[in-house]
Amino acid sequence: MKCQYCGCLDSKVIDSRASDAGNSIRRRRECCRCGKRFTTYEKIELAPLMVVKHDGRREPFDVEKIRTSILRSTGKLPVSTDQVDEITSKIEIAAHNNNSSEITSQELGDMVMHELKDLNEVAYVRFASVYRKFTDLNMFMDELQKLVDETQSGVLKPL
């Protein structure tokens, strides 16, 4: 592994441990030339996955798009980056485990909504307002009412 400080290609592993719920390995390395330490991550390379958009276009799956949309939805809320990373990883694994080389953007959006509903109700509503393209207050109120009904019936755990 190339040292980020001096560019030397020779380093030794000092410590290895599972990371990201066992989906990657975190390695602490030490450069054999300059002696500085740095961290690398090893992750399984997943088979390519295509996302089928609403208009029929196909584009490569990009987990960073999922992460960015979750970060936007959770902005200024008591949600840690570790929690965002955890649900992003869950969605990525679920998307790749669908036994197909394609997944619809609707399926991905539904996965995000499911995870956000359990994580934070405000983040869920923020995401839903963009994902479901709310055009007026009635659509927004309908979604809120569904959320209230689920919370009161015990289907959803209250925050």
Coordinates of N, CA and C in Angstrom, one line a residue:
M1 N 0.9 -1.2 0.0 CA 0.0 0.0 0.0 C 0.9 1.2 0.0
K2 N 0.6 2.2 -0.8 CA 1.4 3.4 -1.0 C 1.2 4.3 0.2
C3 N 2.3 4.8 0.8 CA 2.3 5.7 1.9 C 1.8 7.1 1.5
Q4 N 0.8 7.6 2.2 CA 0.2 8.9 1.8 C 1.2 10.1 2.1
Y5 N 2.2 9.8 2.9 CA 3.1 10.9 3.3 C 4.4 11.0 2.4
C6 N 5.0 9.8 2.1 CA 6.2 9.8 1.3 C 6.1 9.1 0.0
G7 N 5.0 8.4 -0.2 CA 4.9 7.7 -1.5 C 5.5 6.3 -1.6
C8 N 6.2 5.9 -0.5 CA 6.8 4.5 -0.5 C 5.7 3.4 -0.7
L9 N 6.0 2.4 -1.4 CA 5.1 1.3 -1.7 C 5.2 0.2 -0.6
D10 N 6.1 0.3 0.3 CA 6.4 -0.7 1.3 C 5.9 -0.3 2.7
S11 N 4.9 -1.0 3.2 CA 4.4 -0.7 4.5 C 4.1 -2.0 5.2
K12 N 3.9 -2.0 6.5 CA 3.6 -3.2 7.3 C 2.3 -2.9 8.0
V13 N 1.5 -4.0 8.2 CA 0.2 -3.9 8.9 C 0.5 -4.1 10.4
I14 N 0.0 -3.1 11.2 CA 0.2 -3.1 12.6 C -1.0 -3.7 13.3
D15 N -2.2 -3.4 12.8 CA -3.4 -3.8 13.5 C -4.5 -4.0 12.4
S16 N -5.3 -5.0 12.5 CA -6.4 -5.3 11.6 C -7.7 -5.6 12.5
R17 N -8.8 -5.0 12.1 CA -10.0 -5.3 12.8 C -11.2 -5.1 11.8
A18 N -12.3 -5.9 12.1 CA -13.5 -5.7 11.3 C -14.1 -4.3 11.5
S19 N -14.7 -3.8 10.5 CA -15.3 -2.5 10.5 C -16.6 -2.6 9.7
D20 N -17.5 -1.6 9.9 CA -18.7 -1.5 9.1 C -19.5 -2.8 9.2
A21 N -19.8 -3.2 10.5 CA -20.6 -4.4 10.8 C -20.0 -5.6 10.1
G22 N -18.7 -5.7 10.0 CA -18.1 -6.9 9.4 C -18.0 -6.9 7.9
N23 N -18.4 -5.8 7.2 CA -18.4 -5.7 5.8 C -17.1 -5.2 5.2
S24 N -16.2 -4.7 6.1 CA -14.9 -4.3 5.6 C -13.9 -4.5 6.8
I25 N -12.6 -4.4 6.4 CA -11.5 -4.6 7.4 C -10.7 -3.3 7.4
R26 N -10.5 -2.8 8.7 CA -9.7 -1.6 8.9 C -8.3 -2.0 9.3
R27 N -7.4 -1.5 8.6 CA -6.0 -1.9 8.8 C -5.1 -0.6 9.2
R28 N -4.4 -0.7 10.3 CA -3.4 0.4 10.6 C -2.1 -0.1 10.0
R29 N -1.5 0.8 9.3 CA -0.2 0.5 8.6 C 0.9 1.4 9.0
E30 N 2.1 1.0 8.9 CA 3.3 1.8 9.2 C 4.2 1.8 8.0
C31 N 4.6 3.0 7.5 CA 5.5 3.0 6.3 C 6.8 2.6 6.7
C32 N 7.4 1.7 5.9 CA 8.8 1.2 6.2 C 9.9 2.2 6.0
R33 N 9.6 3.3 5.2 CA 10.6 4.3 4.9 C 10.5 5.5 5.9
C34 N 9.3 6.1 6.1 CA 9.2 7.3 7.0 C 8.7 7.0 8.3
G35 N 8.2 5.8 8.5 CA 7.7 5.4 9.9 C 6.3 6.0 10.3
K36 N 5.7 6.8 9.4 CA 4.4 7.3 9.7 C 3.3 6.3 9.6
R37 N 2.2 6.5 10.3 CA 1.1 5.5 10.3 C -0.1 6.1 9.6
F38 N -0.8 5.1 8.9 CA -2.0 5.5 8.2 C -3.0 4.4 8.2
T39 N -4.2 4.7 7.9 CA -5.3 3.7 8.0 C -5.8 3.4 6.6
T40 N -6.0 2.1 6.3 CA -6.7 1.7 5.0 C -7.9 0.8 5.3
Y41 N -8.8 0.7 4.4 CA -9.9 -0.2 4.5 C -10.0 -1.1 3.3
E42 N -10.3 -2.4 3.6 CA -10.5 -3.4 2.6 C -11.9 -3.8 2.6
K43 N -12.5 -3.8 1.4 CA -13.9 -4.1 1.3 C -14.1 -5.0 0.1
I44 N -15.1 -5.9 0.2 CA -15.5 -6.8 -0.9 C -15.9 -6.0 -2.1
E45 N -15.4 -6.3 -3.3 CA -15.9 -5.7 -4.5 C -17.2 -6.4 -4.9
L46 N -18.3 -5.6 -4.9 CA -19.5 -6.2 -5.3 C -19.8 -6.2 -6.8
A47 N -20.6 -7.1 -7.3 CA -20.9 -7.2 -8.7 C -21.6 -5.9 -9.1
P48 N -21.4 -5.4 -10.4 CA -22.0 -4.2 -10.8 C -23.5 -4.3 -10.7
L49 N -24.1 -3.2 -10.3 CA -25.6 -3.2 -10.2 C -26.1 -1.9 -10.9
M50 N -27.1 -2.1 -11.7 CA -27.7 -1.0 -12.5 C -29.0 -0.5 -11.8
V51 N -29.2 0.8 -11.8 CA -30.5 1.3 -11.2 C -31.3 1.7 -12.4
V52 N -32.6 1.2 -12.4 CA -33.5 1.6 -13.5 C -34.4 2.7 -12.9
K53 N -34.2 3.9 -13.6 CA -34.9 5.1 -13.2 C -36.4 5.1 -13.7
H54 N -37.2 6.0 -13.2 CA -38.6 6.1 -13.5 C -38.8 6.2 -15.0
D55 N -38.0 6.9 -15.7 CA -38.1 7.1 -17.2 C -37.5 6.0 -18.0
G56 N -37.0 4.9 -17.3 CA -36.5 3.8 -18.1 C -35.0 3.8 -18.3
R57 N -34.4 5.0 -18.0 CA -32.9 5.1 -18.1 C -32.2 4.1 -17.1
R58 N -31.0 3.7 -17.4 CA -30.3 2.9 -16.5 C -29.0 3.6 -16.2
E59 N -28.6 3.5 -14.9 CA -27.3 4.1 -14.5 C -26.7 3.2 -13.4
P60 N -25.3 3.2 -13.3 CA -24.7 2.4 -12.3 C -25.1 2.8 -10.9
F61 N -25.3 1.8 -10.0 CA -25.6 2.1 -8.6 C -24.5 2.8 -8.0
D62 N -24.8 3.9 -7.3 CA -23.8 4.7 -6.6 C -24.3 4.9 -5.1
V63 N -23.6 4.2 -4.2 CA -24.0 4.2 -2.8 C -23.8 5.7 -2.3
E64 N -22.9 6.5 -2.8 CA -22.8 7.8 -2.3 C -24.0 8.7 -2.6
K65 N -24.8 8.4 -3.6 CA -26.0 9.1 -3.8 C -27.0 8.8 -2.7
I66 N -27.1 7.6 -2.3 CA -27.9 7.2 -1.1 C -27.5 7.9 0.1
R67 N -26.2 7.8 0.4 CA -25.6 8.5 1.6 C -25.9 10.0 1.6
T68 N -25.7 10.6 0.5 CA -25.9 12.1 0.4 C -27.4 12.4 0.6
S69 N -28.3 11.6 0.1 CA -29.7 11.9 0.3 C -30.1 11.7 1.8
I70 N -29.5 10.7 2.4 CA -29.8 10.5 3.8 C -29.2 11.6 4.7
L71 N -28.0 12.0 4.3 CA -27.4 13.2 5.1 C -28.2 14.4 4.9
R72 N -28.8 14.7 3.8 CA -29.6 15.8 3.6 C -30.9 15.7 4.4
S73 N -31.4 14.5 4.5 CA -32.7 14.3 5.3 C -32.4 14.4 6.8
T74 N -31.2 14.1 7.2 CA -30.9 14.1 8.6 C -30.2 15.3 9.1
G75 N -30.0 16.3 8.2 CA -29.3 17.5 8.5 C -29.8 18.2 9.8
K76 N -29.0 18.6 10.7 CA -29.4 19.3 11.9 C -30.3 18.5 12.8
L77 N -30.3 17.2 12.7 CA -31.1 16.3 13.5 C -30.1 15.5 14.4
P78 N -30.5 15.0 15.5 CA -29.6 14.2 16.4 C -29.4 12.8 15.8
V79 N -28.7 12.8 14.6 CA -28.4 11.5 13.9 C -26.9 11.5 13.7
S80 N -26.2 10.5 14.1 CA -24.7 10.5 13.9 C -24.3 10.0 12.5
T81 N -23.1 10.3 12.2 CA -22.6 9.9 10.9 C -22.5 8.3 10.9
D82 N -22.2 7.8 12.1 CA -22.1 6.3 12.2 C -23.5 5.7 11.9
Q83 N -24.6 6.3 12.4 CA -25.9 5.8 12.1 C -26.2 5.9 10.6
V84 N -25.8 7.0 10.0 CA -26.0 7.2 8.5 C -25.2 6.2 7.8
D85 N -24.0 5.9 8.1 CA -23.1 4.9 7.5 C -23.7 3.5 7.6
E86 N -24.3 3.2 8.8 CA -24.9 1.9 9.1 C -26.1 1.7 8.2
I87 N -27.0 2.6 8.1 CA -28.2 2.4 7.2 C -27.8 2.4 5.7
T88 N -26.8 3.2 5.4 CA -26.3 3.2 4.0 C -25.8 1.9 3.6
S89 N -25.0 1.3 4.5 CA -24.5 -0.1 4.3 C -25.6 -1.1 4.2
K90 N -26.6 -1.0 5.1 CA -27.7 -1.9 5.0 C -28.4 -1.9 3.7
I91 N -28.6 -0.7 3.2 CA -29.3 -0.5 1.9 C -28.4 -1.0 0.8
E92 N -27.1 -0.7 0.8 CA -26.2 -1.2 -0.2 C -26.2 -2.8 -0.3
I93 N -26.2 -3.4 0.9 CA -26.2 -4.9 0.9 C -27.5 -5.4 0.4
A94 N -28.6 -4.8 0.9 CA -29.9 -5.3 0.4 C -30.1 -5.1 -1.1
A95 N -29.6 -4.0 -1.6 CA -29.7 -3.8 -3.1 C -28.9 -4.8 -3.9
H96 N -27.7 -5.2 -3.4 CA -26.9 -6.2 -4.1 C -27.4 -7.6 -3.8
N97 N -28.2 -7.8 -2.8 CA -28.8 -9.1 -2.5 C -30.1 -9.4 -3.1
N98 N -30.5 -8.6 -4.1 CA -31.8 -8.7 -4.6 C -31.9 -9.8 -5.8
N99 N -30.8 -10.5 -5.9 CA -30.6 -11.6 -6.9 C -30.9 -11.1 -8.3
S100 N -30.5 -9.9 -8.6 CA -30.6 -9.4 -10.0 C -29.5 -8.4 -10.2
S101 N -29.2 -8.1 -11.5 CA -28.2 -7.1 -11.8 C -28.8 -5.7 -11.9
E102 N -30.1 -5.6 -11.7 CA -30.8 -4.3 -11.7 C -31.7 -4.2 -10.5
I103 N -31.9 -2.9 -10.2 CA -32.9 -2.6 -9.1 C -33.5 -1.3 -9.5
T104 N -34.8 -1.1 -9.2 CA -35.5 0.1 -9.6 C -35.2 1.2 -8.6
S105 N -35.2 2.5 -9.0 CA -35.0 3.6 -8.1 C -36.1 3.6 -7.1
Q106 N -37.3 3.1 -7.5 CA -38.4 3.1 -6.5 C -38.1 2.1 -5.4
E107 N -37.5 0.9 -5.7 CA -37.1 0.0 -4.6 C -36.1 0.6 -3.7
L108 N -35.1 1.3 -4.3 CA -34.1 2.0 -3.4 C -34.7 3.0 -2.6
G109 N -35.6 3.9 -3.1 CA -36.3 4.9 -2.4 C -37.1 4.3 -1.2
D110 N -37.8 3.2 -1.5 CA -38.6 2.5 -0.4 C -37.7 2.0 0.7
M111 N -36.5 1.5 0.3 CA -35.5 1.0 1.3 C -35.1 2.1 2.2
V112 N -34.8 3.3 1.6 CA -34.3 4.5 2.3 C -35.4 4.9 3.3
M113 N -36.7 5.0 2.8 CA -37.8 5.4 3.6 C -38.0 4.5 4.8
H114 N -37.9 3.2 4.6 CA -38.0 2.2 5.6 C -37.0 2.5 6.7
E115 N -35.8 2.6 6.3 CA -34.7 2.8 7.3 C -34.8 4.2 8.0
L116 N -35.2 5.2 7.3 CA -35.4 6.5 8.0 C -36.5 6.5 8.9
K117 N -37.6 5.8 8.6 CA -38.8 5.8 9.5 C -38.4 5.2 10.8
D118 N -37.5 4.2 10.8 CA -37.0 3.6 12.1 C -36.0 4.5 12.8
L119 N -35.3 5.3 12.0 CA -34.2 6.1 12.6 C -34.7 7.4 13.2
N120 N -35.5 8.2 12.4 CA -35.9 9.5 12.8 C -37.1 9.9 12.0
E121 N -38.2 10.2 12.6 CA -39.4 10.6 11.9 C -39.3 11.8 11.1
V122 N -38.6 12.8 11.6 CA -38.4 14.1 10.8 C -37.6 13.8 9.6
A123 N -36.6 13.0 9.7 CA -35.8 12.7 8.5 C -36.6 11.9 7.5
Y124 N -37.4 11.1 8.0 CA -38.3 10.3 7.1 C -39.3 11.2 6.3
V125 N -39.9 12.2 7.0 CA -40.8 13.1 6.3 C -40.0 14.0 5.3
R126 N -38.8 14.4 5.7 CA -38.0 15.2 4.8 C -37.7 14.5 3.5
F127 N -37.3 13.2 3.7 CA -37.0 12.4 2.5 C -38.2 12.1 1.7
A128 N -39.3 11.8 2.4 CA -40.6 11.5 1.7 C -41.1 12.7 0.9
S129 N -40.9 13.9 1.4 CA -41.4 15.1 0.7 C -40.7 15.3 -0.7
V130 N -39.4 14.9 -0.7 CA -38.7 15.0 -2.0 C -38.9 13.7 -2.9
Y131 N -38.8 12.5 -2.2 CA -39.0 11.3 -2.9 C -40.4 11.1 -3.6
R132 N -41.4 11.5 -2.8 CA -42.7 11.3 -3.3 C -43.2 12.6 -4.0
K133 N -42.4 13.6 -4.1 CA -42.7 14.8 -4.9 C -43.9 15.5 -4.4
F134 N -44.0 15.8 -3.1 CA -45.2 16.5 -2.6 C -45.3 17.8 -3.3
T135 N -46.5 18.0 -3.8 CA -46.8 19.2 -4.6 C -47.7 20.2 -3.8
D136 N -48.3 19.7 -2.8 CA -49.2 20.6 -2.0 C -49.2 20.2 -0.5
L137 N -49.8 21.0 0.3 CA -49.9 20.7 1.7 C -50.7 19.4 2.0
N138 N -51.7 19.1 1.2 CA -52.5 17.9 1.5 C -51.7 16.7 1.4
M139 N -50.8 16.6 0.4 CA -49.9 15.4 0.2 C -49.0 15.3 1.5
F140 N -48.5 16.4 1.9 CA -47.7 16.4 3.1 C -48.4 15.9 4.3
M141 N -49.6 16.5 4.5 CA -50.4 16.1 5.7 C -50.9 14.6 5.6
D142 N -51.1 14.1 4.4 CA -51.5 12.7 4.3 C -50.4 11.8 4.8
E143 N -49.1 12.1 4.4 CA -48.0 11.3 4.8 C -47.8 11.5 6.3
L144 N -47.9 12.6 6.9 CA -47.8 12.8 8.3 C -48.9 12.0 9.1
Q145 N -50.1 12.0 8.5 CA -51.2 11.3 9.2 C -50.9 9.8 9.2
K146 N -50.3 9.2 8.1 CA -49.9 7.8 8.0 C -48.9 7.5 9.1
L147 N -47.9 8.4 9.3 CA -46.9 8.3 10.3 C -47.5 8.3 11.7
V148 N -48.4 9.2 11.9 CA -49.0 9.3 13.2 C -49.8 8.1 13.5
D149 N -50.6 7.6 12.5 CA -51.4 6.4 12.7 C -50.5 5.2 13.0
E150 N -49.4 5.0 12.3 CA -48.5 3.9 12.6 C -47.9 4.0 14.0
T151 N -47.5 5.2 14.4 CA -47.0 5.4 15.7 C -48.0 5.1 16.8
Q152 N -49.2 5.5 16.6 CA -50.2 5.2 17.6 C -50.6 3.8 17.7
S153 N -50.6 3.1 16.5 CA -50.9 1.7 16.5 C -49.8 0.8 17.0
G154 N -48.7 1.4 17.3 CA -47.5 0.6 17.8 C -46.7 -0.1 16.7
V155 N -47.0 0.2 15.5 CA -46.2 -0.4 14.4 C -44.9 0.3 14.3
L156 N -44.8 1.6 14.6 CA -43.6 2.3 14.6 C -43.2 2.7 16.0
K157 N -42.0 2.6 16.4 CA -41.6 3.0 17.7 C -41.5 4.5 17.8
P158 N -42.0 5.1 18.8 CA -41.9 6.6 18.9 C -40.5 7.0 19.3
L159 N -40.1 8.2 18.9 CA -38.8 8.7 19.2 C -38.7 9.2 20.6

